[in-house]
Amino acid sequence: MDADGSQTLEEQVDALMDGLRTDLVRLAAIPSVAFPGYPSEPVEEAYDLIVSLLREAGVPTIERIDLPDTAPVIYAEIPPPHPDAPTVLLYGHYDVQPAGAVSLWLSPPFDPTPVAGVPGALRARGIADDKSNVIAHIGMLRLYGGRPPVGIKLVLEGQEEYGSPFDDYPPTDPDRFACDAMVIADLGNLRPGTPTLTIGLRGACEVTVEVRTLTEARHSGGFGGAAPDALLALLRALSTLHDEHGDVAVPGLRRDPWEGTTYTEEEFRDLASVRDGVPLIGTGSLGERLWSGPAVTVIGLDAPDVAGAASAVVPYARAKLNLRFHPLQDPREARAALVEHLRAQRPFGIPLTVTPGDTGPGFEARTGGPAYRAALTALKEAWGTQASYVATGGSIPLVNGLAKAVPGAEVLLFGAQDGMCNLHAPNERVLLSEVRNTVVAMAAFVREYAADFRAARGPAAPGGGR
């Protein structure tokens, strides 16, 4: 209790947690997979449940955005309580990844189940990514009775995991998304109990490289040693992408030192399921290798499989590469660097066919503004310790669309997931303590931001939320 006998913010959130847990379990039980081939009814069911929860939380304006070839987007608004109050845009998504091989799950993936030996942990597909953050948004609105001290614009996407045309929509309708700050809640802390602000997202692109050498396979006994082997040529070309230490050796890809926090090597080895005795690749800090430097991964390979292999020289081979690049590097520049490097290769004198694929930009947030100051105060209040900065090698495509629509808004990335939650993997789980602290942090953030906004805004501050 406060000195005047009123409940503290944390006590108010604690009083809401039983209901929020129930709502999270209800939402996570819905298999809202928006990938092709999956039924659309569960996605609509999740949409309807969230809309009802928002109405119960006192949100006055809720709209459905329907675009071609994508699931419906929930858009909701709460007007600012007075003309000098800022507007905050909240983002999350209610669709989930497919469950994958059910045999690898310790319980049915859409039956939210307590995790043995981990108090307050629940296991289900999508319960962390991103339904925990949807519920955290609802928890903050519920705490304020639908009348927070800031204006709210809420965007909950229904097809983020597969990819959606909605990513490109915000710049076409900037007034709808006008705000002073955004809270992108599609991630969380580096590790449980450690408050974390994500300030960078690496960009990504794909490139395909193929080799054709013979019109058809030929006996390796009669022709091997002189006939050009397509698979050997491809492997030789791929080997030039990294140096002897495992660092990317493609000229023109940006790499900077990483100054924020990062995983310990023990944490990373466990998270990445690295086998005992196998070393990590690359040099420099883990943050530099994972976030502020490039990574090239062979994600697909067309070649004869071992089980059906014949004694023959391979006439054709193909590989698909995924490049992750520095948050601030131009995506076309990064892709061109990889394409040009591969096209310059002539393994055994054999030319390669290199085809550039899709590319998406990275993102680096501007820190130091009033929203960031408020967020640092709020995260410390929620978790009891100072927040750290991290980045991520993953991507949230809509972030760039929102940033283009509202270039003056501060962008904050934090939430209820944590680095150990197994997102996109079997046995995904969330910790209710992280959900609870995220609700506290969101509630404290809007309180602090509203209190500081008038002085910080000045006569010509950016944004557009009022």
XYZ file of C-alpha atoms in Angstrom, residues 1-464:
464
model
C 0.000 0.000 0.000
C 1.029 3.584 -0.577
C 1.195 5.980 2.370
C -2.368 7.127 1.671
C -3.650 3.551 1.848
C -4.136 3.121 -1.917
C -2.772 0.097 -3.735
C 0.600 0.334 -5.450
C 0.832 -0.319 -9.171
C 2.351 -3.739 -8.530
C -0.451 -4.648 -6.114
C -3.046 -3.630 -8.699
C -1.398 -5.835 -11.333
C -1.140 -8.744 -8.904
C -4.876 -8.475 -8.322
C -5.433 -8.858 -12.081
C -3.124 -11.826 -12.646
C -5.602 -14.664 -12.053
C -7.891 -13.222 -14.716
C -5.019 -12.535 -17.097
C -3.750 -16.093 -16.678
C -7.213 -17.429 -17.492
C -7.440 -15.234 -20.595
C -3.949 -16.257 -21.721
C -4.854 -19.937 -21.422
C -8.075 -19.361 -23.396
C -6.200 -17.536 -26.151
C -3.295 -19.997 -26.317
C -5.722 -22.918 -26.670
C -6.818 -21.557 -30.060
C -4.602 -22.903 -32.911
C -4.526 -19.575 -34.755
C -1.998 -20.571 -37.431
C -2.335 -18.274 -40.454
C -0.106 -20.278 -42.821
C -1.447 -21.569 -46.158
C -3.224 -24.892 -45.789
C -4.440 -24.217 -42.251
C -8.098 -23.479 -41.497
C -9.051 -19.843 -41.076
C -11.682 -20.476 -38.397
C -9.224 -20.563 -35.448
C -7.715 -17.251 -36.586
C -11.200 -15.726 -36.596
C -11.890 -17.300 -33.195
C -8.779 -15.685 -31.722
C -9.740 -12.382 -33.315
C -13.209 -12.524 -31.752
C -11.867 -13.415 -28.304
C -9.419 -10.514 -28.293
C -12.064 -8.059 -29.456
C -14.319 -9.163 -26.600
C -11.471 -8.775 -24.087
C -10.748 -5.273 -25.376
C -14.381 -4.308 -25.044
C -14.439 -5.649 -21.488
C -11.324 -3.575 -20.763
C -13.214 -0.417 -21.721
C -11.755 0.278 -25.177
C -14.322 2.496 -26.949
C -13.279 2.154 -30.598
C -12.392 -1.185 -32.187
C -12.104 -1.637 -35.939
C -11.295 -4.537 -38.236
C -8.799 -3.912 -41.046
C -9.219 -6.377 -43.916
C -6.602 -6.380 -46.654
C -6.259 -8.870 -49.517
C -4.368 -12.096 -48.811
C -4.005 -11.637 -45.079
C -5.799 -12.296 -41.799
C -7.787 -9.486 -40.177
C -5.956 -6.820 -38.190
C -7.429 -5.512 -34.946
C -7.190 -1.730 -34.723
C -8.383 0.014 -31.572
C -8.237 3.574 -30.252
C -8.558 5.381 -26.954
C -8.435 9.177 -27.319
C -5.925 11.170 -25.260
C -7.400 12.235 -21.909
C -6.470 15.880 -22.563
C -4.873 17.910 -25.390
C -1.382 17.820 -23.898
C -1.275 14.048 -23.467
C 0.852 11.937 -25.854
C -0.423 9.044 -27.940
C 1.217 5.620 -27.731
C 0.814 2.933 -30.373
C 0.883 -0.640 -29.037
C 1.670 -3.558 -31.348
C 1.423 -7.346 -31.095
C 0.118 -10.293 -33.133
C -2.341 -13.054 -32.337
C -1.333 -15.640 -34.952
C 1.218 -18.339 -34.131
C 3.758 -20.602 -35.785
C 2.663 -24.123 -36.738
C 3.269 -26.608 -33.929
C 5.653 -28.756 -35.971
C 6.201 -32.391 -35.004
C 3.720 -33.076 -32.209
C 5.853 -36.040 -31.087
C 8.513 -33.574 -29.878
C 6.081 -31.845 -27.507
C 5.776 -32.953 -23.885
C 2.071 -32.061 -23.958
C -0.384 -31.217 -26.761
C 0.790 -27.934 -28.310
C -2.594 -26.223 -28.035
C -3.406 -27.492 -24.552
C -1.712 -24.926 -22.251
C 0.016 -27.007 -19.577
C 2.067 -26.158 -16.463
C 5.767 -26.960 -16.850
C 6.945 -29.460 -14.251
C 9.596 -28.033 -11.964
C 9.223 -24.453 -13.231
C 6.793 -22.483 -11.040
C 4.475 -20.207 -12.988
C 5.470 -21.578 -16.411
C 2.913 -22.578 -19.051
C 3.693 -24.549 -22.197
C 1.841 -24.150 -25.534
C 2.486 -23.042 -29.085
C 2.265 -19.263 -29.306
C 1.807 -18.735 -25.580
C 4.980 -16.627 -25.551
C 5.139 -15.528 -29.193
C 3.035 -13.469 -29.158
C -0.091 -14.130 -27.114
C 1.684 -13.277 -23.865
C 2.230 -9.751 -25.147
C -1.331 -9.412 -26.423
C -2.500 -10.255 -22.895
C 0.042 -7.822 -21.415
C -1.456 -5.005 -23.508
C -4.931 -6.000 -22.326
C -3.681 -6.138 -18.742
C -2.395 -2.577 -18.894
C -5.697 -1.348 -20.362
C -7.644 -3.305 -17.762
C -5.602 -1.771 -14.940
C -6.537 1.731 -16.105
C -10.167 0.791 -16.735
C -9.749 1.620 -20.407
C -8.679 5.176 -19.583
C -4.874 5.310 -19.421
C -3.081 8.660 -18.996
C -2.112 8.631 -22.695
C -3.983 8.192 -25.949
C -3.742 4.631 -27.271
C -3.676 3.159 -30.757
C -3.581 -0.626 -30.643
C -2.555 -2.754 -33.631
C -2.815 -6.556 -33.323
C -1.838 -8.379 -36.498
C -3.248 -11.752 -37.531
C -0.622 -13.048 -39.991
C 2.763 -11.861 -38.772
C 4.420 -15.265 -38.650
C 3.790 -16.150 -42.292
C 4.196 -12.617 -43.631
C 1.504 -10.185 -44.586
C 0.745 -7.337 -47.021
C -0.075 -5.342 -43.893
C 3.686 -4.753 -43.463
C 3.517 -2.173 -46.267
C 0.172 -0.644 -45.301
C 1.021 1.936 -42.577
C 2.884 4.376 -44.884
C -0.219 4.480 -47.104
C -2.400 5.607 -44.177
C -0.077 7.592 -41.875
C -2.835 9.481 -40.057
C -4.268 6.246 -38.701
C -0.924 5.347 -37.104
C 0.150 8.839 -36.010
C 1.600 8.695 -32.502
C 4.391 9.995 -30.318
C 5.844 6.642 -29.281
C 5.362 2.971 -30.129
C 5.686 -0.109 -27.943
C 6.397 -3.085 -30.192
C 5.693 -6.108 -28.011
C 6.859 -9.079 -30.072
C 9.899 -10.031 -28.037
C 11.139 -9.805 -24.478
C 14.075 -10.098 -22.125
C 17.432 -11.641 -22.925
C 16.931 -13.931 -19.940
C 14.131 -14.187 -17.328
C 14.279 -11.543 -14.644
C 16.578 -9.243 -16.625
C 14.758 -6.212 -18.086
C 15.799 -5.650 -21.677
C 15.146 -3.065 -24.367
C 15.788 -4.278 -27.895
C 17.283 -1.460 -29.960
C 18.248 -3.230 -33.184
C 16.856 -5.777 -35.650
C 19.158 -7.249 -38.300
C 18.010 -7.134 -41.898
C 17.577 -10.282 -43.949
C 17.760 -11.424 -47.558
C 17.878 -14.667 -49.493
C 20.071 -15.646 -52.439
C 20.022 -18.816 -54.534
C 23.185 -20.179 -56.197
C 23.198 -23.066 -58.644
C 25.676 -25.008 -60.775
C 25.011 -27.025 -63.948
C 27.921 -28.928 -65.434
C 26.657 -32.051 -67.268
C 23.478 -32.749 -69.196
C 23.048 -35.856 -67.025
C 24.921 -37.867 -64.403
C 27.889 -40.002 -65.478
C 29.569 -42.983 -63.782
C 32.134 -41.729 -61.270
C 34.440 -44.635 -62.073
C 34.576 -43.849 -65.760
C 34.383 -40.059 -65.622
C 35.270 -38.911 -62.085
C 38.498 -36.927 -61.896
C 37.948 -34.980 -65.091
C 34.192 -34.536 -65.498
C 33.149 -31.332 -63.670
C 31.242 -32.270 -60.520
C 28.532 -29.663 -59.861
C 28.261 -30.429 -56.165
C 32.019 -30.127 -55.610
C 31.984 -26.782 -57.442
C 29.086 -25.526 -55.349
C 30.694 -26.594 -52.073
C 33.942 -24.910 -53.039
C 32.089 -21.663 -53.772
C 30.178 -21.841 -50.498
C 33.420 -22.361 -48.599
C 34.563 -18.859 -49.625
C 31.748 -17.225 -47.635
C 33.640 -17.658 -44.334
C 37.266 -17.486 -43.260
C 39.087 -20.145 -41.280
C 37.589 -18.834 -38.024
C 33.989 -18.865 -39.248
C 33.708 -15.091 -39.711
C 31.835 -13.936 -42.813
C 34.392 -13.157 -45.524
C 32.136 -11.310 -47.985
C 33.489 -7.798 -48.682
C 31.068 -4.919 -48.189
C 29.039 -6.336 -45.291
C 29.039 -4.047 -42.258
C 30.263 -5.240 -38.869
C 30.526 -3.030 -35.781
C 31.504 -3.746 -32.167
C 28.557 -4.488 -29.861
C 28.367 -2.310 -26.751
C 25.239 -3.694 -25.062
C 24.677 -6.838 -23.037
C 24.630 -10.322 -24.556
C 24.405 -14.012 -23.704
C 27.146 -15.834 -21.891
C 28.726 -18.575 -23.986
C 27.163 -21.198 -21.698
C 23.694 -19.696 -22.160
C 24.107 -19.510 -25.906
C 25.401 -23.063 -26.238
C 22.400 -24.313 -24.308
C 19.910 -22.202 -26.290
C 21.429 -23.219 -29.619
C 21.622 -26.906 -28.582
C 25.332 -27.061 -29.439
C 26.700 -30.545 -28.856
C 29.409 -31.028 -26.237
C 32.886 -30.574 -27.658
C 31.717 -28.624 -30.736
C 33.128 -25.068 -30.803
C 31.168 -21.946 -31.710
C 32.186 -20.298 -34.968
C 33.451 -16.775 -35.536
C 35.426 -14.310 -33.439
C 34.509 -11.274 -31.363
C 31.732 -10.942 -28.809
C 28.539 -12.927 -29.181
C 26.625 -9.671 -29.580
C 28.836 -8.721 -32.525
C 28.433 -12.125 -34.156
C 24.681 -12.288 -33.573
C 23.498 -8.688 -33.912
C 25.939 -6.054 -35.216
C 27.700 -8.230 -37.767
C 26.622 -10.346 -40.744
C 25.728 -14.027 -40.800
C 25.386 -16.266 -43.863
C 23.560 -19.569 -43.444
C 22.967 -22.323 -46.000
C 19.274 -22.993 -45.384
C 18.642 -25.396 -48.273
C 20.627 -27.696 -50.553
C 19.541 -29.578 -53.658
C 21.864 -32.554 -54.135
C 21.527 -36.343 -54.249
C 20.511 -37.746 -50.864
C 22.814 -40.208 -49.172
C 20.255 -43.016 -48.935
C 19.726 -43.138 -52.693
C 23.168 -42.042 -53.861
C 24.581 -43.599 -57.026
C 28.255 -43.815 -58.021
C 27.966 -40.887 -60.381
C 29.360 -37.425 -61.040
C 26.664 -34.918 -59.982
C 25.434 -32.776 -62.906
C 23.441 -30.189 -60.941
C 23.448 -28.690 -57.455
C 21.736 -25.712 -55.865
C 21.817 -23.940 -52.498
C 19.628 -21.316 -50.863
C 21.393 -18.839 -48.583
C 20.008 -16.608 -45.849
C 21.964 -13.441 -45.088
C 21.435 -11.448 -41.900
C 23.046 -8.018 -41.978
C 23.720 -4.988 -39.788
C 20.559 -3.088 -38.710
C 21.724 0.107 -40.438
C 23.066 -1.387 -43.675
C 21.052 -0.721 -46.822
C 19.340 -4.015 -47.728
C 20.067 -3.692 -51.448
C 23.718 -2.972 -50.692
C 23.986 -6.018 -48.426
C 22.309 -8.336 -50.927
C 24.453 -6.982 -53.768
C 27.611 -7.660 -51.749
C 26.685 -11.332 -51.379
C 25.553 -11.695 -55.003
C 28.697 -10.037 -56.380
C 30.946 -12.167 -54.186
C 29.353 -15.369 -55.449
C 29.287 -14.288 -59.086
C 33.010 -13.590 -58.864
C 33.693 -17.204 -57.902
C 34.810 -19.642 -60.596
C 35.340 -22.926 -58.759
C 37.515 -25.081 -61.048
C 36.724 -22.486 -63.724
C 32.988 -23.270 -63.541
C 30.535 -20.308 -63.572
C 27.726 -20.045 -61.045
C 24.164 -18.845 -61.556
C 23.306 -16.494 -58.683
C 19.730 -15.286 -58.208
C 18.894 -12.601 -55.629
C 15.712 -13.184 -53.637
C 13.596 -11.252 -51.182
C 15.235 -8.759 -48.863
C 14.011 -6.791 -45.846
C 15.666 -3.901 -44.016
C 16.929 -3.960 -40.486
C 16.039 -1.386 -37.879
C 17.943 0.548 -35.235
C 15.987 2.605 -32.721
C 16.944 6.111 -31.663
C 17.481 6.143 -27.919
C 17.668 8.966 -25.411
C 14.276 10.607 -25.941
C 11.494 11.039 -23.375
C 9.843 7.711 -24.221
C 13.133 5.877 -23.703
C 13.694 7.638 -20.405
C 10.196 6.671 -19.303
C 10.733 3.076 -20.439
C 13.997 2.728 -18.501
C 12.248 3.988 -15.359
C 9.303 1.633 -15.930
C 11.408 -1.451 -16.579
C 13.430 -0.835 -13.442
C 10.221 -0.435 -11.444
C 8.858 -3.721 -12.826
C 11.944 -5.921 -12.493
C 13.834 -4.105 -9.751
C 17.038 -3.647 -11.732
C 18.363 -1.391 -14.467
C 17.442 -2.388 -18.029
C 20.067 -3.416 -20.576
C 20.169 -2.957 -24.335
C 20.213 -5.875 -26.766
C 19.482 -6.459 -30.448
C 18.133 -9.447 -32.296
C 19.014 -11.326 -35.442
C 15.345 -11.864 -36.178
C 13.074 -9.385 -37.872
C 9.684 -7.774 -37.313
C 8.801 -6.515 -40.817
C 6.009 -4.203 -39.684
C 8.411 -2.127 -37.571
C 9.880 -0.507 -40.667
C 6.425 0.151 -42.096
C 5.344 1.868 -38.888
C 8.593 3.831 -38.678
C 8.071 5.093 -42.241
C 4.472 6.065 -41.460
C 5.471 7.992 -38.317
C 9.170 8.844 -38.693
C 9.233 11.106 -35.637
C 7.875 8.575 -33.152
C 10.160 6.847 -30.676
C 10.115 3.069 -31.091
C 10.414 0.857 -27.995
C 10.743 -2.917 -28.223
C 10.100 -4.928 -25.067
C 7.697 -7.581 -23.863
C 6.909 -10.779 -21.978
C 8.852 -13.337 -23.987
C 12.368 -14.243 -22.868
C 15.400 -15.677 -24.609
C 14.856 -19.121 -23.077
C 11.169 -19.510 -24.051
C 11.665 -21.821 -27.080
C 9.737 -19.609 -29.467
C 9.197 -21.313 -32.862
C 10.432 -24.574 -31.298
C 8.791 -27.537 -29.557
C 7.668 -26.948 -25.959
C 7.410 -23.171 -26.190
C 6.704 -21.732 -22.760
C 6.058 -18.467 -20.995
C 6.703 -17.428 -17.400
C 3.765 -15.745 -15.693
C 6.256 -13.673 -13.707
C 7.448 -12.152 -17.000
C 3.860 -11.472 -18.069
C 3.138 -9.835 -14.722
C 6.261 -7.664 -14.861
C 5.506 -6.667 -18.452
C 2.049 -5.438 -17.412
C 3.672 -3.454 -14.591
C 6.246 -2.031 -17.021
C 3.639 -1.023 -19.605
C 1.446 0.609 -16.963
C 4.406 2.425 -15.425
C 5.630 3.490 -18.857
C 2.415 5.256 -19.877
C 2.272 6.893 -16.430
C 5.866 8.168 -16.625
C 5.620 9.170 -20.280
C 2.427 11.143 -19.711
C 3.933 12.956 -16.730
C 7.093 13.906 -18.614
C 5.595 14.570 -22.017
C 4.585 18.230 -21.831
C 8.017 19.437 -20.700
C 9.885 17.078 -23.033
C 7.762 17.883 -26.110
C 8.441 21.592 -26.281
C 6.900 23.734 -28.979
C 7.853 21.589 -31.981
C 8.489 18.013 -30.925
C 8.046 15.268 -33.531
C 5.340 12.667 -33.559
C 1.797 13.599 -34.417
